[in-house]
Coordinates of C-alpha atoms in Angstrom, one line a residue:
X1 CA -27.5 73.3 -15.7
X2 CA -29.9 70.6 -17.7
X3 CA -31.9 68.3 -15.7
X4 CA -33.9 65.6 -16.9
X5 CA -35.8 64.4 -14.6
X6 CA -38.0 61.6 -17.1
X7 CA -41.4 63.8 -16.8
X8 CA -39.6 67.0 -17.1
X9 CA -36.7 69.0 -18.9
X10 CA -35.1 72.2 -17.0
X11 CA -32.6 74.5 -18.1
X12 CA -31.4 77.0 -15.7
X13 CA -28.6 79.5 -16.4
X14 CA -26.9 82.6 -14.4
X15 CA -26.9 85.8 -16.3
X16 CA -29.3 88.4 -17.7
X17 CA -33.0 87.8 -17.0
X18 CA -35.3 87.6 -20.0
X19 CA -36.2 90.9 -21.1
X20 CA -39.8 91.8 -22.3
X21 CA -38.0 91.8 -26.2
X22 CA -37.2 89.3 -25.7
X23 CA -40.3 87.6 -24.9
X24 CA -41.4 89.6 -28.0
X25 CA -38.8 87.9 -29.9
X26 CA -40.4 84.1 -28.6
X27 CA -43.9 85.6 -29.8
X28 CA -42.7 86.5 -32.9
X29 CA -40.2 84.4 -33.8
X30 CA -39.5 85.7 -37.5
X31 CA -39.5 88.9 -36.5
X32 CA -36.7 88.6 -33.8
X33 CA -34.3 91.8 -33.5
X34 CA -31.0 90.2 -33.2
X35 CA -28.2 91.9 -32.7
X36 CA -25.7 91.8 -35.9
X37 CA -23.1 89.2 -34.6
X38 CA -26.2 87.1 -32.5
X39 CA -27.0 84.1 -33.4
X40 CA -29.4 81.9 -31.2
X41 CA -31.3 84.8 -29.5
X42 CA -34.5 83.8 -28.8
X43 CA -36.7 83.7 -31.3
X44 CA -36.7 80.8 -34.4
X45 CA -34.3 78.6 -32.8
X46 CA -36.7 78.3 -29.2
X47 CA -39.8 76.2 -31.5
X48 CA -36.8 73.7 -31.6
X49 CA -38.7 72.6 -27.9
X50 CA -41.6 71.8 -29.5
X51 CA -40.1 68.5 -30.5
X52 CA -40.4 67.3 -26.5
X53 CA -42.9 69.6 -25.2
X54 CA -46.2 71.4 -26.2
X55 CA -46.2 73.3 -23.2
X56 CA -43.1 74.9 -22.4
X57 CA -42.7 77.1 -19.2
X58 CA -40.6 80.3 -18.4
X59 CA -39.2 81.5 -14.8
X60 CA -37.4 84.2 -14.6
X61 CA -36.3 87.2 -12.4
X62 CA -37.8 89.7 -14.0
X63 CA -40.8 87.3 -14.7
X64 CA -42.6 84.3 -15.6
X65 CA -44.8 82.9 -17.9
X66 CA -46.3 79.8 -20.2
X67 CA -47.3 78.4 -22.9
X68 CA -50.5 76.2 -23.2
X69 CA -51.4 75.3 -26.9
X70 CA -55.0 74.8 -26.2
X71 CA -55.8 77.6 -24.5
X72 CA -53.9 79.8 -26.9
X73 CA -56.1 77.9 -29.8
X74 CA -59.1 78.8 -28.5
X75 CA -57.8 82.9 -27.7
X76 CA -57.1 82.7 -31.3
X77 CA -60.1 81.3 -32.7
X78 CA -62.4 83.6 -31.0
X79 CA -61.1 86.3 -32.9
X80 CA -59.8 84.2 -36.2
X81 CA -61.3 81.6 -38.5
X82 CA -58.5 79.5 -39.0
X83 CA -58.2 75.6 -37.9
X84 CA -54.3 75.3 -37.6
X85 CA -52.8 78.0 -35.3
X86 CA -49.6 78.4 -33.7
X87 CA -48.5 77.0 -30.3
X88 CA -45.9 79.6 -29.5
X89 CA -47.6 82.7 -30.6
X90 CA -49.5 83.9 -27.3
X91 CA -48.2 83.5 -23.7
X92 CA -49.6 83.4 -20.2
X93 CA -48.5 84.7 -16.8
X94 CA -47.0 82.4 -14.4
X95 CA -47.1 82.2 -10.7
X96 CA -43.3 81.6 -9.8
X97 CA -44.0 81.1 -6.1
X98 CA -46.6 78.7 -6.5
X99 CA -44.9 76.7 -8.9
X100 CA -41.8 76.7 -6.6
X101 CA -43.5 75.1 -4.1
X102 CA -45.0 72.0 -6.2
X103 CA -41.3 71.1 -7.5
X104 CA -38.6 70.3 -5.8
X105 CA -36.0 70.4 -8.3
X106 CA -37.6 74.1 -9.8
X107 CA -37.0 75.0 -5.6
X108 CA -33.4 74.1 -6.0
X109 CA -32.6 75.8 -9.5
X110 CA -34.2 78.5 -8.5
X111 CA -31.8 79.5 -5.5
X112 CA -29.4 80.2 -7.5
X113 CA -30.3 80.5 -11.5
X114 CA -31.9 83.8 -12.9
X115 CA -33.6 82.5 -15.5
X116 CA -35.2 78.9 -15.8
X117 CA -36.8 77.3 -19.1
X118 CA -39.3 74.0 -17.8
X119 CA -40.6 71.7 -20.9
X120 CA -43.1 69.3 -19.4
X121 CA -42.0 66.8 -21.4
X122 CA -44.8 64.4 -24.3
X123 CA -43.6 61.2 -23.1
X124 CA -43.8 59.2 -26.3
X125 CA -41.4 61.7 -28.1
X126 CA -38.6 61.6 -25.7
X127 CA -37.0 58.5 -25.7
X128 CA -33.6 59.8 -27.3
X129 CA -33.0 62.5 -24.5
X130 CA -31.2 60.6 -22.1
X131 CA -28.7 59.4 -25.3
X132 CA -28.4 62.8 -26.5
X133 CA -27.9 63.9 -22.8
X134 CA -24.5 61.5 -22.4
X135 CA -23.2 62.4 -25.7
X136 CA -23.6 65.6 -26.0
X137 CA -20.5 67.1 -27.7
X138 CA -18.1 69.0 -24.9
X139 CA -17.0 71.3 -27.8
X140 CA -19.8 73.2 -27.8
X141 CA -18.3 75.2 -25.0
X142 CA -15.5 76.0 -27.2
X143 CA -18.2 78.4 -28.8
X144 CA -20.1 79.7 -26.2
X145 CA -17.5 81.7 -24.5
X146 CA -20.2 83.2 -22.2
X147 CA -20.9 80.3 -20.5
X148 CA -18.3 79.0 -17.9
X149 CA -19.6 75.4 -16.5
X150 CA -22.0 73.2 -17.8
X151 CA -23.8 70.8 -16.8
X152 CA -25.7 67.7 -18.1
X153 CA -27.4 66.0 -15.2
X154 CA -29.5 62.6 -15.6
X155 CA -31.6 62.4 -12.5
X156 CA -33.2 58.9 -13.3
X157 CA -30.1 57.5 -14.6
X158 CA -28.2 59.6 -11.6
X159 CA -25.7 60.4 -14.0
X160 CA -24.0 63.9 -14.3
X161 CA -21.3 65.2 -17.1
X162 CA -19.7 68.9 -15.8
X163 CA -18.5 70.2 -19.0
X164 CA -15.6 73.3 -17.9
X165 CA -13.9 76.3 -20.1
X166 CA -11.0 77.9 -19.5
X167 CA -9.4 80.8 -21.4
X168 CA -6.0 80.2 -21.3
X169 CA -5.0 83.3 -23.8
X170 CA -3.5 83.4 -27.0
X171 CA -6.7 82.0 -28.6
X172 CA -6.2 78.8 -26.3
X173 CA -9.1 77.0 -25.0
X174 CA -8.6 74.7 -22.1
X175 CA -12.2 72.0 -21.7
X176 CA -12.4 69.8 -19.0
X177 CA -14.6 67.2 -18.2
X178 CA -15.0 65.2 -15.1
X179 CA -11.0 66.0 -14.6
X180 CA -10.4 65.0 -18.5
X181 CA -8.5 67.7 -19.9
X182 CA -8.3 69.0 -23.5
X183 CA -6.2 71.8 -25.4
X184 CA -7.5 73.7 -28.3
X185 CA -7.3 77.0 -30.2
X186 CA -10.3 78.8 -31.2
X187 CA -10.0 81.6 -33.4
X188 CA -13.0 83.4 -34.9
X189 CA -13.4 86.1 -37.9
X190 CA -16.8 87.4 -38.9
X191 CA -17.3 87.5 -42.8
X192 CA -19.4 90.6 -44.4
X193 CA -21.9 89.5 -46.7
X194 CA -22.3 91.5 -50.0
X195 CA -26.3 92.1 -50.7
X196 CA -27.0 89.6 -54.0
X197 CA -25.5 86.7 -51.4
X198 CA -27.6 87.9 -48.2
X199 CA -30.6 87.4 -50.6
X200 CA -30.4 83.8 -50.2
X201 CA -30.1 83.6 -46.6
X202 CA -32.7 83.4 -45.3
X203 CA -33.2 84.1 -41.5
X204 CA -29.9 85.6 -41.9
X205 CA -30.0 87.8 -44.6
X206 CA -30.9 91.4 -42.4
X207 CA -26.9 90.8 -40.6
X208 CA -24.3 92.8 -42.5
X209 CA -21.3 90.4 -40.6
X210 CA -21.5 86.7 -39.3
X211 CA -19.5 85.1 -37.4
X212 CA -17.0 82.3 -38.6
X213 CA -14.5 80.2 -36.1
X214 CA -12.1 77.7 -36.4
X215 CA -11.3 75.3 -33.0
X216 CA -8.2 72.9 -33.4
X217 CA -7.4 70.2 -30.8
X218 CA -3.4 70.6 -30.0
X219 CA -3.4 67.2 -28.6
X220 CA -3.7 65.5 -31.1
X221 CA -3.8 65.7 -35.8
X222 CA -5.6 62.6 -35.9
X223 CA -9.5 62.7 -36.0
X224 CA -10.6 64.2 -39.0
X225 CA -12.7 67.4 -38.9
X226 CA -16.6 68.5 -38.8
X227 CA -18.6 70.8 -39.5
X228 CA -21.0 73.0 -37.3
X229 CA -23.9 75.3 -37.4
X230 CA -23.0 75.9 -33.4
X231 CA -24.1 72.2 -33.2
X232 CA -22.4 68.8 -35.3
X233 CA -23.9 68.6 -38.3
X234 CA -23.5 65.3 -40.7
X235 CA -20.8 66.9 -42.9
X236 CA -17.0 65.7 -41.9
X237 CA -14.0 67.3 -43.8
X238 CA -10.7 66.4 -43.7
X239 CA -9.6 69.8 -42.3
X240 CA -8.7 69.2 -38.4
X241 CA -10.7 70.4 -36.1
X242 CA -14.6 72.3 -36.1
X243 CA -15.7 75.3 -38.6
X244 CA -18.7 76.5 -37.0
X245 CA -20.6 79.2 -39.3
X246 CA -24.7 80.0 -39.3
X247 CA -24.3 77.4 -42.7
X248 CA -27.3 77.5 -44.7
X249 CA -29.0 73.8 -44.2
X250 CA -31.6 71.7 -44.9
X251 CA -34.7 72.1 -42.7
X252 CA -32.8 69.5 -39.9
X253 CA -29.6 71.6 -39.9
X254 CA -27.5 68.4 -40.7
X255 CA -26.8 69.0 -44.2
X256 CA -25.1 72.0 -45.9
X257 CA -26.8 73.3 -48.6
X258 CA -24.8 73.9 -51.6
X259 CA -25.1 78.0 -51.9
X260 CA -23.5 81.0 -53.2
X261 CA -23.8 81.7 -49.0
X262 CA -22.1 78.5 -47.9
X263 CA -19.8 79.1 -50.6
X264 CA -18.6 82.8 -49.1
X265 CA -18.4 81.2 -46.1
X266 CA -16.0 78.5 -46.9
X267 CA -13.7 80.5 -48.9
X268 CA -13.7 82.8 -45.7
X269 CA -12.8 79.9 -43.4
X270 CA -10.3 78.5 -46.0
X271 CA -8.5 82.0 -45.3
X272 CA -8.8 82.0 -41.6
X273 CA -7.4 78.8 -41.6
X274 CA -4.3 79.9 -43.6
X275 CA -3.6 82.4 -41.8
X276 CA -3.3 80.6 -38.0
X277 CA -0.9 77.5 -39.7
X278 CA 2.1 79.3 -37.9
X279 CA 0.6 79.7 -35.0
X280 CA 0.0 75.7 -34.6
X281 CA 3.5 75.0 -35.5
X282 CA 6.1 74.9 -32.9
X283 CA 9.9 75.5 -32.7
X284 CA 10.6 71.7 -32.3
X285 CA 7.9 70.8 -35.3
X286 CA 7.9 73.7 -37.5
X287 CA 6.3 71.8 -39.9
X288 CA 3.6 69.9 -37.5
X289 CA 0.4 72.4 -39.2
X290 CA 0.7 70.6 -42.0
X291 CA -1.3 67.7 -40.2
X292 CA -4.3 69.7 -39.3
X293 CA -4.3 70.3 -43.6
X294 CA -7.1 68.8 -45.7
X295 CA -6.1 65.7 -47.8
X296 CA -5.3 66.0 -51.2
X297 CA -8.7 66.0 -52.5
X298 CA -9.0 62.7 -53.4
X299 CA -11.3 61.5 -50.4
X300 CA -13.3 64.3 -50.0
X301 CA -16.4 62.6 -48.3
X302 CA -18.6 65.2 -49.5
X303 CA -19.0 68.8 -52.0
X304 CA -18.3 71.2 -48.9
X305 CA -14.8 69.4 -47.6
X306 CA -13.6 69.5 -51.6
X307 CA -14.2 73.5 -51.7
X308 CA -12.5 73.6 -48.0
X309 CA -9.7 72.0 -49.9
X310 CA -9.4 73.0 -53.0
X311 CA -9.6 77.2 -51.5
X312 CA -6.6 75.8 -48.6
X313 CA -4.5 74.9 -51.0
X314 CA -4.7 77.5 -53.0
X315 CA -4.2 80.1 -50.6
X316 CA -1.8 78.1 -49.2
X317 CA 0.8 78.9 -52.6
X318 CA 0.5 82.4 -52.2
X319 CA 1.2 82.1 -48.1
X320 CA 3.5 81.4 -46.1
X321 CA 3.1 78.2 -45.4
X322 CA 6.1 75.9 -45.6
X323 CA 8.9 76.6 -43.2
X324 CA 12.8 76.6 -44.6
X325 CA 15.6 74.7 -43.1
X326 CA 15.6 77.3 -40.2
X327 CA 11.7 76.6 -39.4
X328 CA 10.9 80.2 -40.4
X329 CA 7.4 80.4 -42.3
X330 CA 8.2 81.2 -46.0
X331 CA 6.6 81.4 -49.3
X332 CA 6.4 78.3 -51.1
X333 CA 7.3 80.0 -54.5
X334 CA 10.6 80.7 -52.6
X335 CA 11.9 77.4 -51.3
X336 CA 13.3 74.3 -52.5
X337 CA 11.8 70.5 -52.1
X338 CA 13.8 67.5 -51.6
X339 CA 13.7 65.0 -53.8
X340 CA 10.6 62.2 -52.6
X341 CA 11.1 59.0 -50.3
X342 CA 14.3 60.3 -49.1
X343 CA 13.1 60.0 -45.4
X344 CA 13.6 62.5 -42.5
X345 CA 16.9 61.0 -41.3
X346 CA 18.5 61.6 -44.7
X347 CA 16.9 65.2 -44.7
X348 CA 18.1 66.4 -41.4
X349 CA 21.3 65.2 -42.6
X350 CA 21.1 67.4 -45.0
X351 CA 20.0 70.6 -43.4
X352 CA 22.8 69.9 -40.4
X353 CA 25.3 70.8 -43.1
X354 CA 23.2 73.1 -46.6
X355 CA 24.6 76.6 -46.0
X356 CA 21.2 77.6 -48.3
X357 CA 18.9 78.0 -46.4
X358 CA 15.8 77.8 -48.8
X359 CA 15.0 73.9 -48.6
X360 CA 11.7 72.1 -47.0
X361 CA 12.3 71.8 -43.5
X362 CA 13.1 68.3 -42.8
X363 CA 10.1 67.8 -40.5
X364 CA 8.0 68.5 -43.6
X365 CA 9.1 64.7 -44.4
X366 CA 6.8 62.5 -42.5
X367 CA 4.7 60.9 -45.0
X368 CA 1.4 62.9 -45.0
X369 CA 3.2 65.6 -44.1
X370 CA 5.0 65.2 -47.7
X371 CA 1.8 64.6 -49.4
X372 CA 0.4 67.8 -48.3
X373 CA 3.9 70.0 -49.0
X374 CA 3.6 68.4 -52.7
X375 CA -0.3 69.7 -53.5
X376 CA 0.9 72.7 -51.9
X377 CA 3.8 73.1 -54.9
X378 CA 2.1 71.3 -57.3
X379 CA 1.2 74.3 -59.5
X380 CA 4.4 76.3 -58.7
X381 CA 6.5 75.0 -61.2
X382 CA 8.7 73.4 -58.7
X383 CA 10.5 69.8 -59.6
X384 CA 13.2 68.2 -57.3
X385 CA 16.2 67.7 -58.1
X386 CA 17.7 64.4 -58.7
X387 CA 19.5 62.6 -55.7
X388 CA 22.9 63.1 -57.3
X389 CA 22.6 66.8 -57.6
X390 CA 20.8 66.8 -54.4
X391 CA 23.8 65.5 -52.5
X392 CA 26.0 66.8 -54.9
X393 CA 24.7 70.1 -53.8
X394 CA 26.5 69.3 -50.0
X395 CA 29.9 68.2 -51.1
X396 CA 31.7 72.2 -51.0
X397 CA 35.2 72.5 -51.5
X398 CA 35.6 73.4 -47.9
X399 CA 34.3 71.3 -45.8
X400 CA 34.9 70.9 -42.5
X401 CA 35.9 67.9 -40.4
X402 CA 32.4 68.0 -38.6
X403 CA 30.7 68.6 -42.0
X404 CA 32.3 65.7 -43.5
X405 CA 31.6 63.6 -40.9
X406 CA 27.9 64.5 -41.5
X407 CA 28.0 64.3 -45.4
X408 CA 29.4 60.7 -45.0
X409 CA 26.8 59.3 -42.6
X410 CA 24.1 61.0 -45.2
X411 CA 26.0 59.0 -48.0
X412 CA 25.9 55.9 -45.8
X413 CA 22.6 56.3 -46.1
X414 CA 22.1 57.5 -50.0
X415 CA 24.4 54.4 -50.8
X416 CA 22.0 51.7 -48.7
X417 CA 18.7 53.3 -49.9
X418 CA 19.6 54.5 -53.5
X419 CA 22.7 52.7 -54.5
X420 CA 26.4 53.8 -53.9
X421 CA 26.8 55.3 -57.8
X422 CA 24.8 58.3 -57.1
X423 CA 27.3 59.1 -54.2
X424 CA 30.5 57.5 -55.2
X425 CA 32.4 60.3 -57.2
X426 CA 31.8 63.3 -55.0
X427 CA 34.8 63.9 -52.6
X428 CA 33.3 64.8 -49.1
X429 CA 36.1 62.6 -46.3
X430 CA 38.8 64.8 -45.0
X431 CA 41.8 63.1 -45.4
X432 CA 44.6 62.8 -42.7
X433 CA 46.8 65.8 -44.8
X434 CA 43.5 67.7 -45.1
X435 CA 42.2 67.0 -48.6
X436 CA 39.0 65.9 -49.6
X437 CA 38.6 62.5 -51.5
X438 CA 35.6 60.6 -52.6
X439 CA 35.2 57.3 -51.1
X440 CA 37.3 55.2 -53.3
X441 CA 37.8 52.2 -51.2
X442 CA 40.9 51.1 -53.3
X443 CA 43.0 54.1 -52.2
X444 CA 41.0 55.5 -48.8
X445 CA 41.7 53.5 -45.6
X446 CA 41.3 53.9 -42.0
X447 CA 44.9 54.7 -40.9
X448 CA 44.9 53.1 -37.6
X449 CA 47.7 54.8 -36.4
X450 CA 49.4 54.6 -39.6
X451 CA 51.4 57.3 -42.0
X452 CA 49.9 58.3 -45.4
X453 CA 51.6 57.3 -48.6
X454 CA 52.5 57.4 -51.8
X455 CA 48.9 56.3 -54.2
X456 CA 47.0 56.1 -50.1
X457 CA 44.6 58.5 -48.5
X458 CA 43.9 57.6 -45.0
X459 CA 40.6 59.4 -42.9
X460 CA 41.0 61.9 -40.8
X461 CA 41.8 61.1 -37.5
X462 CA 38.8 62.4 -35.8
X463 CA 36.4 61.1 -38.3
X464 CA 38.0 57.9 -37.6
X465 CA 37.3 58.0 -34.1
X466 CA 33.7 58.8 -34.3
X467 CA 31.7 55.7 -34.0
X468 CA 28.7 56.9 -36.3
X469 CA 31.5 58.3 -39.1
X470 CA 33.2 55.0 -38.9
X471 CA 30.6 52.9 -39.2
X472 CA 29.2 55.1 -42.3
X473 CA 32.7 54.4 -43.9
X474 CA 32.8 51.1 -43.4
X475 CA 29.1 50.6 -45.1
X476 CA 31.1 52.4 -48.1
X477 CA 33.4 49.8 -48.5
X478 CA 36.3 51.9 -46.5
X479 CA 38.7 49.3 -44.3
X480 CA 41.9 49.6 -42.2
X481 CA 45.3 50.3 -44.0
X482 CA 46.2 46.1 -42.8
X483 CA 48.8 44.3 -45.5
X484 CA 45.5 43.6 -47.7
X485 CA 44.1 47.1 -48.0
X486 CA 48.3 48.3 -49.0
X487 CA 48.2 45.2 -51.5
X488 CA 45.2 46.4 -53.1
X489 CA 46.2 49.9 -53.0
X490 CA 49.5 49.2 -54.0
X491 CA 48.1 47.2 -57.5
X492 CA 45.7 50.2 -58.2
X493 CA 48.1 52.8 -57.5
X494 CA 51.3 51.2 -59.6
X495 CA 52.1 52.7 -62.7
X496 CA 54.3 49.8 -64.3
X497 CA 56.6 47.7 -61.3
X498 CA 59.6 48.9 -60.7
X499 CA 62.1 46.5 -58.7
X500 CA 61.4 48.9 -55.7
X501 CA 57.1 47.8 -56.3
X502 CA 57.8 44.4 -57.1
X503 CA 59.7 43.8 -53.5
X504 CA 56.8 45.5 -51.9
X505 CA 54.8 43.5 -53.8
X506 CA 56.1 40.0 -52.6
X507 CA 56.8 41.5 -49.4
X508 CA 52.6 42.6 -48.4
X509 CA 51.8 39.2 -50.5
X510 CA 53.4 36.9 -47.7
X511 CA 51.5 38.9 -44.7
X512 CA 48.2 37.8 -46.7
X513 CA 46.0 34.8 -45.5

């Protein structure tokens, strides 16, 4: 629980009382024993108060104490020569009990928190604390999995955010707050540092593994991403979601430093990410990672989000990454891509009726979505084919009714977008005596109840009767066998005219308009 009450700051938690290293570690706060994986023990990361109070205060269970800057000066100076000394160095014993009594709100945190941090707070510094109090970032729970509620409470502006947790298993997070609720997976990793990169990392550099994580929202692919040193820094990336890594920054922890150590750190990410893509697809979307990818490069805001893509990417060719017409994961190197700007429609088409299996699933066809499956091939050697063999590639010598009926609402659709030549000589429509024929409009006709023959095809009955089929015929120039579809069949089909043609001839001529 934080409480700000204008004149003070509290922060009162339930778990394990200060220890006396760990008072050591505030005393000497370069010399703090962290354990290997730790990071925000006390020690460094405690002077942060100094930016709102001199004078902070310590309750705790197992014992209390203060600081008082002034007091410690002059301890110092009576034993050192030096003007400038530190306000965090020595500490002073704290009477619990007494100070219980003079605060109201210490009274009431301390019935039920073990350990309580007080900052009296410098008034003239603090003016941002109520803003960063309401927009504190919720996601910060997402890496603090030892802390369960949190919460924020403005006792001048009476005001209070209650920030929840949940582990919902299967590296699912579940954060609420004030009855908002919001999905996400959090996976972490912890990347081993080799000893030339430790050497430049400063505070860092005695841990042998750090700890790396990657939290995705699962409601939604749309905010871009950020990253964190286990709080927002000012660097975005296109990558979904948060990477939060000890980063080496500038002295303000907004700004990644470019480093050999922020360098390990992102190619280490880039393959954490990788690896979880299947686990934030779905049956339904197999192909719905592909919106939590980085963008292609182009609009990398800054030097750490280009290195984030450029090591995705990569690893991304030599994973798999894509999923195949079944929505089974599969290596890129090993799958086919549809030609571009076909749309999904036309490319579920498709896979309803390909019996290869190694093709793009068609949910890879949104537009981003297509962008990212081409930067992932880019360097594979892998063209599409044209249209024509594309379709080409459907039309077997066996289809079946239902397939043709599929392969003629896909042509429907070739035809309108791309132009009925790349479509028009492949024979896909089951015929009435069970042939297949290409859509020749001059000799395939609806048969309406009507006998095949000589020089006429008519559709097969049951593609006739689908509405969809029909429809996908008719856009193909296909019409009912009536007296003008026999007259114009009759004058392609003839050979010469007979007496037999010519009667039949002048016979259809007076049923036309």
């Amino acid at each position: 629980s934080v409480v700000y009450t204008g004149d003070s700051l509290y922060c009162a938690n339930q778990g394990e009382p200060i220890t006396p290293r760990g008072v050591e570690a505030i005393l000497g706060a370069y010399n703090s024993d962290k354990r290997n994986n730790q990071i925000g023990r006390f020690g460094v990361g405690f002077k942060c108060v100094l930016a709102v109070s001199s004078a902070p205060q310590f309750f705790s269970r197992s014992g209390s104490f203060y600081f008082d800057p002034g007091q410690a000066k002059a301890d110092i100076r009576a034993v050192v020569d030096e003007e400038r000394t530190p306000a965090l160095r020595m500490a002073y014993p704290l009477d619990p009990k007494g100070e219980r009594a003079k605060d109201p709100v210490l009274a009431e945190l301390m019935e039920w928190a073990d350990t309580i941090v007080r900052l009296p707070l410098d008034q003239a510094e603090v003016g941002w604390l109520p803003h960063d109090l309401r927009e504190f970032p919720a996601q910060f729970m997402l890496f603090s999995p030892h802390v369960g509620l949190l919460e924020l409470d403005d006792r001048v502006s009476r005001s209070v955010r209650q920030i929840e947790a949940s582990v919902l298993g299967d590296s699912r997070v579940l954060l609420t707050e004030d009855g908002q609720e919001s999905e996400w997976r959090v996976v972490t990793s912890e990347v081993e540092m080799s000893a030339d990169i430790r050497s430049e990392a400063g505070e860092l550099a005695d841990r042998d593994m750090l700890p790396l994580s990657w939290a995705v929202p699962l409601s939604t692919t749309q905010d871009r991403g950020q990253f964190w040193a286990f709080f927002p820094t000012q660097y975005w990336t296109t990558l979904r979601g948060i990477l939060n890594a000890p980063w080496k920054t500038n002295a303000d922890r907004q700004n990644l430093l470019e480093s050999d150590f922020n360098d390990r750190l992102i190619e280490r990410a880039a393959s954490m990410v990788v690896d979880q893509l299947s686990s934030l697809s779905t049956a339904e979307d197999p192909a719905r990672h592909l919106d939590y990818l980085p963008g292609r490069g182009r609009e990398a805001p800054q030097w750490a989000d280009a290195l984030v893509t450029y090591h995705v990417y990569e690893m991304c060719r030599y994973s798999p990454s894509l999923p195949d017409l079944d929505g089974t994961m599969t290596m890129p190197e090993e799958l086919r891509v549809h030609p571009a700007n076909l749309g999904a429609a036309a490319v579920e088409l498709f896979a309803s009726v390909s019996r290869e299996r190694d093709w793009v699933h068609p949910s890879a066809e949104v537009r981003n979505r297509r962008g990212r499956v081409d930067k992932i091939v880019e360097d594979l050697g892998h063209r599409p084919p044209t249209v024509e063999a594309w379709f080409g590639s459907l039309c077997y010598p066996d289809l079946s009714v239902e397939e043709s009926g599929m392969v003629a609402r896909l042509a429907s659709l070739i035809a309108e977008e791309k132009g009925l030549r790349l479509i028009e000589k492949e024979a896909f429509v089951v015929t009435a005596s069970g042939h297949l024929v290409a859509p020749d409009p001059t000799s395939l006709f609806f048969g309406d109840g009507s006998e095949e023959a000589d020089g006429i095809a008519l559709v097969h009955p049951s593609l006739e009767a689908d509405p969809e089929v029909r429809a996908s015929l008719e856009s193909l120039g296909i019409r009912s066998l009536d007296a003008i579809g026999r007259l114009d069949a009759l004058l392609a089909s003839a050979d010469g005219f007979a007496q037999e043609t010519w009667e039949e001839f002048w016979r259809l001529s007076r049923l036309v308009p």
